[in-house]
Amino acid sequence: MNTQVQSGKKVDLVIVIDTSGSMADEAKALSAALDKAVEEARKSCPSDLRVEFLGIEGTFTGTKFDKTVHNYLTTTAGADGNTLKGRKRDSVANAGAQEDVARAVEDISTHFDWRAGAEKNVFVLGDESLEGGEMILDAARIKACNDAIATALRNGAKVHTYLGTPHATTPYPTPEDEEANIKEYKRLALRTGGEHYIYTKGIADFTQVLKDTICASKIPQQESIEDKKDEADKLEGKAPSEGDKPTGNGSNLCEQLPEIVKAVNTLADVLKGLVEACGPGNAGNAEKSGCKCHEHAAPVETPPSPPAPEPTPVPPPFSESTDFTGDQLNNWQFGPATPEHEFYTEDGKSLIRFPTTNVKGRTHNGVLLYKKYTELQPGKRYRFSIRARRDNDYKVIPELSLRVAGSDITPLTTLKNKGEWLTLTGEFTAAQGENLLEIFSHKASGDGNDFSITDIKVEEI
């Protein structure tokens, strides 16, 4: 639905919602509150307002969220679907594609059909993380927020955020996890000049929320960013800039000026007395005055400088390769999707083959192999790759991807041709502590679906 109100400054507001089932209440409440909120905003902060409601890879029946982000951008705004960052519905576990809030910000900021001269605003609503849902923050989800901020700034779009109450079946594991998620929703808003609304317990008065958002949408982005800089810096634990730092006992330099002048004058009097007593014209009185200025002290021997420490050797970049030589897994573990497997050698190369079979109650989609890395450096970038091929041409075609912390870092790769080796490669930023890397199979059937893998590599970039 497109709602437009004529009066004054142009304001474009795109309201985007996570369409997982737990957000249905917010969708209905927002839809019901819009007309009243627009009417109140018309009185207190009139504007030439245009509002669009979009769902992330889904819609909510009986609400204004009757179009998806993908459909609107490709059919109405004319975007090339291949350039969109949002993932397709059901391509991510647990409705994750419908919870790709950060990706939606990037796609709308870049491809929405903004009116010329309008203030650009995106209002996003979710109840889990900004990348693929889930309640635990990791490096990939922090990067997704960073990317959304950078893209919004690059396109001049202000982002307002709403974090709602999680579903009763998926609470935050710890209060720290909840605070971490809150921080990301606030950070996305503050760094782009938007408003943030946090309702992890209960639901908001959406008439007031929408009115406040509409009014805030009129303010130029750069002005809003400057106003929110201190709050954003405090949220991220950044020190105030030099011009903002207090001096001495907390007062600024101007407030201390009288004490500084007094100290300088006292020092000047001391120096004047010293010159009068010990200056060249009073050398004969030096002994009587007790001044020692003209005595020549014995030279002091300067101890030899200690030898410069040996430079600490810089460790080489992390690099690990697993090729299954000698049937060794190198601490990789088999996952639940590998009931059948075999080591073998072909042309001097060691491989693992996964010969799937049709056994009642057995499925072959899920984690094939996984490994938990503790030696990766937080914040550094790494490349994760494998080689894979299809081993037969019967019915079901294998499909694989690579994951870090439960999120795909490669596209879903189809092993179409029997005997053809393909390389799957993805990059990720290491998180603090443990990093979980997984090789994932997307086909459950055992009719065909036979494949081999080798050459697992994890390398620092």
C-alpha positions as semicolon CSV with decimal commas, in nm:
position;residue;x (nm);y (nm);z (nm)
1;M;0,000;0,000;0,000
2;N;0,122;0,347;-0,087
3;T;0,000;0,632;0,135
4;Q;0,073;0,988;0,030
5;V;0,000;1,313;0,217
6;Q;0,057;1,645;0,042
7;S;0,192;1,937;0,242
8;G;0,541;2,085;0,262
9;K;0,871;1,898;0,259
10;K;0,896;1,567;0,071
11;V;0,941;1,266;0,298
12;D;0,962;0,906;0,171
13;L;0,914;0,642;0,443
14;V;0,946;0,268;0,367
15;I;0,821;0,047;0,651
16;V;0,978;-0,299;0,633
17;I;0,892;-0,594;0,857
18;D;1,042;-0,935;0,932
19;T;0,767;-1,174;0,816
20;S;0,840;-1,467;1,045
21;G;0,527;-1,572;1,234
22;S;0,621;-1,397;1,558
23;M;0,590;-1,053;1,394
24;A;0,221;-1,089;1,298
25;D;0,102;-0,887;1,599
26;E;0,328;-0,595;1,510
27;A;0,213;-0,604;1,146
28;K;-0,153;-0,580;1,246
29;A;-0,092;-0,309;1,505
30;L;0,111;-0,099;1,260
31;S;-0,153;-0,126;0,989
32;A;-0,430;-0,027;1,227
33;A;-0,236;0,270;1,364
34;L;-0,123;0,429;1,037
35;D;-0,419;0,650;0,952
36;K;-0,440;0,805;1,298
37;A;-0,064;0,852;1,315
38;V;-0,058;1,028;0,976
39;E;-0,341;1,256;1,083
40;E;-0,161;1,352;1,405
41;A;0,165;1,403;1,218
42;R;-0,014;1,622;0,964
43;K;-0,101;1,860;1,251
44;S;0,229;1,864;1,441
45;C;0,485;1,821;1,159
46;P;0,318;1,851;0,817
47;S;0,505;1,712;0,517
48;D;0,458;1,578;0,165
49;L;0,459;1,222;0,299
50;R;0,475;0,898;0,102
51;V;0,458;0,566;0,294
52;E;0,519;0,218;0,153
53;F;0,471;-0,110;0,347
54;L;0,689;-0,409;0,250
55;G;0,751;-0,755;0,396
56;I;1,085;-0,938;0,386
57;E;1,024;-1,244;0,165
58;G;0,662;-1,268;0,279
59;T;0,339;-1,083;0,354
60;F;0,074;-1,072;0,629
61;T;-0,287;-1,128;0,523
62;G;-0,528;-0,855;0,631
63;T;-0,254;-0,594;0,682
64;K;-0,088;-0,325;0,474
65;F;0,214;-0,552;0,432
66;D;0,082;-0,703;0,108
67;K;0,402;-0,680;-0,104
68;T;0,751;-0,818;-0,054
69;V;1,072;-0,618;-0,073
70;H;1,192;-0,832;-0,363
71;N;0,872;-0,801;-0,568
72;Y;0,843;-0,426;-0,516
73;L;1,206;-0,351;-0,604
74;T;1,206;-0,570;-0,916
75;T;0,860;-0,489;-1,054
76;T;0,787;-0,135;-0,936
77;A;1,133;0,014;-0,886
78;G;1,289;-0,172;-1,180
79;A;1,582;-0,327;-0,992
80;D;1,775;-0,624;-1,131
81;G;1,691;-0,916;-0,902
82;N;2,043;-1,053;-0,937
83;T;2,185;-0,742;-0,768
84;L;1,969;-0,771;-0,455
85;K;2,134;-0,893;-0,134
86;G;1,818;-1,033;0,023
87;R;1,806;-1,413;0,020
88;K;1,517;-1,618;-0,120
89;R;1,252;-1,754;0,112
90;D;1,327;-2,104;0,249
91;S;1,693;-2,081;0,142
92;V;1,793;-2,025;0,506
93;A;1,697;-2,245;0,803
94;N;1,426;-2,138;1,048
95;A;1,273;-1,868;0,823
96;G;1,607;-1,686;0,829
97;A;1,560;-1,524;0,486
98;Q;1,240;-1,358;0,616
99;E;1,448;-1,210;0,901
100;D;1,728;-1,057;0,687
101;V;1,662;-0,705;0,817
102;A;2,011;-0,568;0,745
103;R;2,004;-0,699;0,387
104;A;1,662;-0,536;0,335
105;V;1,809;-0,203;0,447
106;E;2,084;-0,236;0,187
107;D;1,845;-0,331;-0,094
108;I;1,592;-0,057;-0,022
109;S;1,853;0,214;0,036
110;T;2,010;0,130;-0,301
111;H;1,715;0,037;-0,526
112;F;1,393;0,199;-0,394
113;D;1,232;0,453;-0,631
114;W;1,296;0,753;-0,404
115;R;1,140;1,080;-0,513
116;A;1,379;1,355;-0,620
117;G;1,451;1,588;-0,328
118;A;1,275;1,370;-0,069
119;E;1,420;1,281;0,271
120;K;1,485;0,904;0,246
121;N;1,373;0,694;0,542
122;V;1,356;0,320;0,612
123;F;1,175;0,192;0,924
124;V;1,264;-0,174;0,995
125;L;1,095;-0,402;1,246
126;G;1,221;-0,737;1,374
127;D;1,243;-0,945;1,691
128;E;1,570;-1,135;1,633
129;S;1,913;-1,047;1,495
130;L;1,954;-0,829;1,185
131;E;2,099;-1,117;0,978
132;G;1,900;-1,438;0,938
133;G;1,729;-1,418;1,276
134;E;1,852;-1,614;1,580
135;M;1,913;-1,470;1,928
136;I;2,292;-1,486;1,953
137;L;2,512;-1,219;1,800
138;D;2,823;-1,322;1,608
139;A;3,082;-1,166;1,378
140;A;2,874;-1,225;1,063
141;R;2,574;-1,047;1,214
142;I;2,786;-0,753;1,332
143;K;2,929;-0,726;0,980
144;A;2,577;-0,729;0,835
145;C;2,488;-0,430;1,055
146;N;2,809;-0,251;0,951
147;D;2,729;-0,314;0,584
148;A;2,373;-0,183;0,628
149;I;2,501;0,136;0,794
150;A;2,758;0,195;0,519
151;T;2,506;0,137;0,239
152;A;2,241;0,358;0,400
153;L;2,492;0,640;0,444
154;R;2,619;0,600;0,089
155;N;2,263;0,640;-0,043
156;G;2,153;0,911;0,202
157;A;1,889;0,694;0,373
158;K;1,804;0,731;0,741
159;V;1,715;0,404;0,919
160;H;1,469;0,385;1,210
161;T;1,463;0,055;1,400
162;Y;1,216;-0,139;1,615
163;L;1,317;-0,449;1,814
164;G;1,014;-0,639;1,933
165;T;0,936;-0,917;2,180
166;P;1,087;-1,254;2,080
167;H;0,861;-1,555;2,042
168;A;0,805;-1,746;2,366
169;T;0,969;-2,056;2,218
170;T;1,294;-1,871;2,129
171;P;1,392;-1,648;2,422
172;Y;1,735;-1,489;2,455
173;P;1,976;-1,743;2,604
174;T;2,121;-1,482;2,845
175;P;2,061;-1,116;2,939
176;E;2,397;-1,042;2,773
177;D;2,266;-1,181;2,442
178;E;1,961;-0,956;2,470
179;E;2,175;-0,647;2,537
180;A;2,401;-0,732;2,242
181;N;2,102;-0,751;2,006
182;I;1,956;-0,427;2,143
183;K;2,290;-0,256;2,082
184;E;2,289;-0,356;1,713
185;Y;1,936;-0,220;1,655
186;K;2,031;0,105;1,829
187;R;2,361;0,129;1,642
188;L;2,194;0,090;1,301
189;A;1,956;0,375;1,385
190;L;2,199;0,615;1,554
191;R;2,478;0,590;1,296
192;T;2,234;0,669;1,013
193;G;2,046;0,942;1,205
194;G;1,731;0,740;1,278
195;E;1,515;0,675;1,584
196;H;1,523;0,345;1,774
197;Y;1,240;0,174;1,961
198;I;1,317;-0,121;2,188
199;Y;1,024;-0,336;2,305
200;T;1,175;-0,674;2,396
201;K;0,896;-0,701;2,655
202;G;0,548;-0,597;2,546
203;I;0,431;-0,412;2,236
204;A;0,450;-0,041;2,153
205;D;0,180;0,221;2,106
206;F;0,228;0,221;1,730
207;T;0,024;0,535;1,674
208;Q;0,282;0,726;1,880
209;V;0,575;0,535;1,729
210;L;0,462;0,610;1,373
211;K;0,390;0,974;1,450
212;D;0,736;1,019;1,608
213;T;0,901;0,841;1,315
214;I;0,718;1,052;1,056
215;C;0,818;1,373;1,233
216;A;1,179;1,258;1,274
217;S;1,186;1,165;0,905
218;K;1,163;1,533;0,807
219;I;1,497;1,620;0,970
220;P;1,793;1,613;0,725
221;Q;2,004;1,304;0,775
222;Q;2,337;1,478;0,848
223;E;2,175;1,697;1,112
224;S;2,026;1,390;1,282
225;I;2,358;1,204;1,269
226;E;2,537;1,494;1,440
227;D;2,266;1,516;1,708
228;K;2,299;1,144;1,783
229;K;2,680;1,118;1,762
230;D;2,741;1,136;2,139
231;E;2,480;0,866;2,207
232;A;2,627;0,645;1,934
233;D;2,984;0,694;2,061
234;K;2,879;0,609;2,416
235;L;2,695;0,299;2,293
236;E;3,010;0,179;2,115
237;G;3,237;0,270;2,408
238;K;3,428;0,536;2,215
239;A;3,613;0,816;2,400
240;P;3,499;1,177;2,335
241;S;3,693;1,369;2,075
242;E;3,983;1,596;2,187
243;G;3,765;1,905;2,173
244;D;3,513;1,744;2,407
245;K;3,754;1,604;2,666
246;P;3,749;1,763;3,014
247;T;4,079;1,889;3,158
248;G;4,222;1,892;3,512
249;N;3,955;1,834;3,768
250;G;3,679;1,822;3,509
251;S;3,639;2,192;3,429
252;N;3,751;2,325;3,092
253;L;4,059;2,536;3,020
254;C;3,875;2,869;3,030
255;E;3,741;2,800;3,376
256;Q;4,097;2,734;3,500
257;L;4,244;3,052;3,343
258;P;4,267;3,258;3,669
259;E;4,464;2,979;3,843
260;I;4,689;2,936;3,539
261;V;4,771;3,311;3,529
262;K;4,844;3,314;3,902
263;A;5,082;3,015;3,866
264;V;5,263;3,178;3,573
265;N;5,310;3,505;3,764
266;T;5,452;3,320;4,065
267;L;5,696;3,133;3,843
268;A;5,804;3,464;3,684
269;D;5,884;3,612;4,030
270;V;6,092;3,306;4,122
271;L;6,291;3,325;3,799
272;K;6,352;3,699;3,846
273;G;6,497;3,642;4,197
274;L;6,716;3,361;4,070
275;V;6,862;3,578;3,793
276;E;6,932;3,863;4,038
277;A;7,113;3,630;4,281
278;C;7,302;3,411;4,040
279;G;7,338;3,615;3,726
280;P;7,680;3,702;3,574
281;G;7,690;4,041;3,750
282;N;7,667;3,874;4,093
283;A;7,929;3,603;4,054
284;G;8,132;3,751;4,346
285;N;7,832;3,724;4,576
286;A;7,750;3,369;4,475
287;E;7,927;3,212;4,774
288;K;7,759;3,447;5,023
289;S;7,418;3,402;4,871
290;G;7,451;3,029;4,872
291;C;7,390;3,015;4,497
292;K;7,563;2,717;4,336
293;C;7,485;2,819;3,975
294;H;7,854;2,885;3,889
295;E;8,004;2,572;4,040
296;H;8,122;2,317;3,793
297;A;8,004;1,976;3,888
298;A;8,200;1,675;3,785
299;P;8,072;1,521;3,465
300;V;7,828;1,243;3,518
301;E;7,899;0,928;3,328
302;T;7,604;0,820;3,121
303;P;7,549;0,451;3,155
304;P;7,558;0,263;2,828
305;S;7,223;0,213;2,660
306;P;7,087;-0,137;2,693
307;P;7,089;-0,337;2,371
308;A;6,777;-0,299;2,164
309;P;6,542;-0,591;2,216
310;E;6,516;-0,842;1,940
311;P;6,206;-0,776;1,727
312;T;5,922;-1,013;1,803
313;P;5,878;-1,244;1,505
314;V;5,547;-1,197;1,327
315;P;5,366;-1,530;1,300
316;P;5,276;-1,634;0,946
317;P;4,911;-1,595;0,839
318;F;4,691;-1,884;0,952
319;S;4,653;-2,155;0,689
320;E;4,514;-2,506;0,729
321;S;4,445;-2,773;0,470
322;T;4,263;-3,105;0,513
323;D;4,288;-3,355;0,226
324;F;4,200;-3,677;0,418
325;T;4,543;-3,835;0,356
326;G;4,565;-4,159;0,553
327;D;4,188;-4,141;0,619
328;Q;4,252;-3,861;0,870
329;L;3,986;-3,596;0,938
330;N;4,221;-3,337;1,101
331;N;3,968;-3,285;1,384
332;W;3,673;-3,235;1,149
333;Q;3,367;-3,424;1,276
334;F;3,089;-3,599;1,089
335;G;2,749;-3,431;1,124
336;P;2,398;-3,579;1,137
337;A;2,366;-3,582;0,754
338;T;2,647;-3,837;0,705
339;P;2,514;-4,184;0,793
340;E;2,704;-4,324;0,490
341;H;3,057;-4,225;0,390
342;E;3,380;-4,386;0,276
343;F;3,744;-4,285;0,239
344;Y;3,911;-4,373;-0,087
345;T;4,200;-4,271;-0,313
346;E;4,173;-4,175;-0,678
347;D;4,474;-4,087;-0,897
348;G;4,681;-4,044;-0,580
349;K;4,423;-3,805;-0,427
350;S;4,241;-3,882;-0,099
351;L;3,865;-3,817;-0,093
352;I;3,556;-3,875;0,116
353;R;3,261;-4,013;-0,077
354;F;2,901;-3,977;0,042
355;P;2,698;-4,258;-0,124
356;T;2,344;-4,174;-0,014
357;T;2,082;-4,450;0,003
358;N;1,707;-4,462;0,041
359;V;1,653;-4,594;0,391
360;K;1,321;-4,527;0,563
361;G;1,351;-4,251;0,823
362;R;1,696;-4,143;0,702
363;T;1,758;-3,795;0,561
364;H;2,071;-3,661;0,395
365;N;2,020;-3,287;0,423
366;G;2,201;-3,106;0,700
367;V;2,557;-3,082;0,832
368;L;2,799;-3,322;0,663
369;L;3,119;-3,214;0,842
370;Y;3,195;-2,951;1,103
371;K;3,490;-2,819;1,300
372;K;3,518;-2,572;1,588
373;Y;3,815;-2,335;1,557
374;T;3,948;-2,152;1,865
375;E;4,275;-2,032;1,712
376;L;4,129;-1,776;1,469
377;Q;4,194;-1,409;1,554
378;P;3,878;-1,206;1,630
379;G;3,811;-0,938;1,370
380;K;4,041;-1,088;1,105
381;R;3,911;-1,209;0,770
382;Y;3,939;-1,573;0,662
383;R;3,862;-1,777;0,350
384;F;3,687;-2,117;0,379
385;S;3,681;-2,347;0,073
386;I;3,630;-2,708;-0,039
387;R;3,635;-2,903;-0,367
388;A;3,333;-3,119;-0,449
389;R;3,195;-3,321;-0,741
390;R;2,890;-3,529;-0,835
391;D;2,953;-3,905;-0,848
392;N;2,656;-4,027;-1,052
393;D;2,390;-3,894;-1,288
394;Y;2,087;-4,055;-1,128
395;K;1,778;-3,845;-1,041
396;V;1,859;-3,614;-0,745
397;I;2,138;-3,359;-0,801
398;P;2,350;-3,277;-0,492
399;E;2,347;-2,921;-0,356
400;L;2,605;-2,795;-0,102
401;S;2,699;-2,474;0,079
402;L;2,952;-2,361;0,340
403;R;2,844;-2,208;0,670
404;V;2,999;-2,017;0,958
405;A;2,810;-1,984;1,286
406;G;2,501;-2,131;1,121
407;S;2,486;-1,881;0,831
408;D;2,575;-1,951;0,470
409;I;2,889;-1,776;0,343
410;T;2,857;-1,925;-0,007
411;P;2,565;-1,946;-0,248
412;L;2,388;-2,279;-0,269
413;T;2,605;-2,470;-0,522
414;T;2,454;-2,737;-0,748
415;L;2,687;-3,020;-0,853
416;K;2,527;-3,062;-1,197
417;N;2,773;-3,268;-1,397
418;K;2,901;-3,611;-1,300
419;G;3,280;-3,610;-1,243
420;E;3,320;-3,229;-1,264
421;W;3,510;-3,082;-0,967
422;L;3,379;-2,749;-0,836
423;T;3,531;-2,521;-0,572
424;L;3,305;-2,363;-0,308
425;T;3,466;-2,055;-0,151
426;G;3,340;-1,803;0,104
427;E;3,486;-1,540;0,336
428;F;3,405;-1,450;0,697
429;T;3,523;-1,239;0,989
430;A;3,632;-1,443;1,291
431;A;3,434;-1,393;1,612
432;Q;3,570;-1,391;1,966
433;G;3,624;-1,741;2,104
434;E;3,492;-2,039;1,911
435;N;3,414;-2,026;1,536
436;L;3,196;-2,310;1,401
437;L;3,257;-2,401;1,033
438;E;3,022;-2,643;0,856
439;I;2,980;-2,817;0,520
440;F;2,604;-2,841;0,453
441;S;2,399;-3,063;0,222
442;H;2,062;-2,930;0,100
443;K;1,911;-3,244;-0,057
444;A;1,742;-3,503;0,164
445;S;1,679;-3,776;-0,095
446;G;1,893;-4,084;-0,148
447;D;1,785;-4,131;-0,516
448;G;2,120;-4,036;-0,662
449;N;2,259;-3,745;-0,461
450;D;2,606;-3,913;-0,444
451;F;2,910;-3,687;-0,423
452;S;3,271;-3,660;-0,301
453;I;3,467;-3,381;-0,131
454;T;3,834;-3,307;-0,061
455;D;4,077;-3,017;0,000
456;I;3,908;-2,835;0,290
457;K;4,103;-2,511;0,339
458;V;4,080;-2,234;0,600
459;E;4,317;-1,943;0,533
460;E;4,373;-1,597;0,676
461;I;4,322;-1,335;0,406
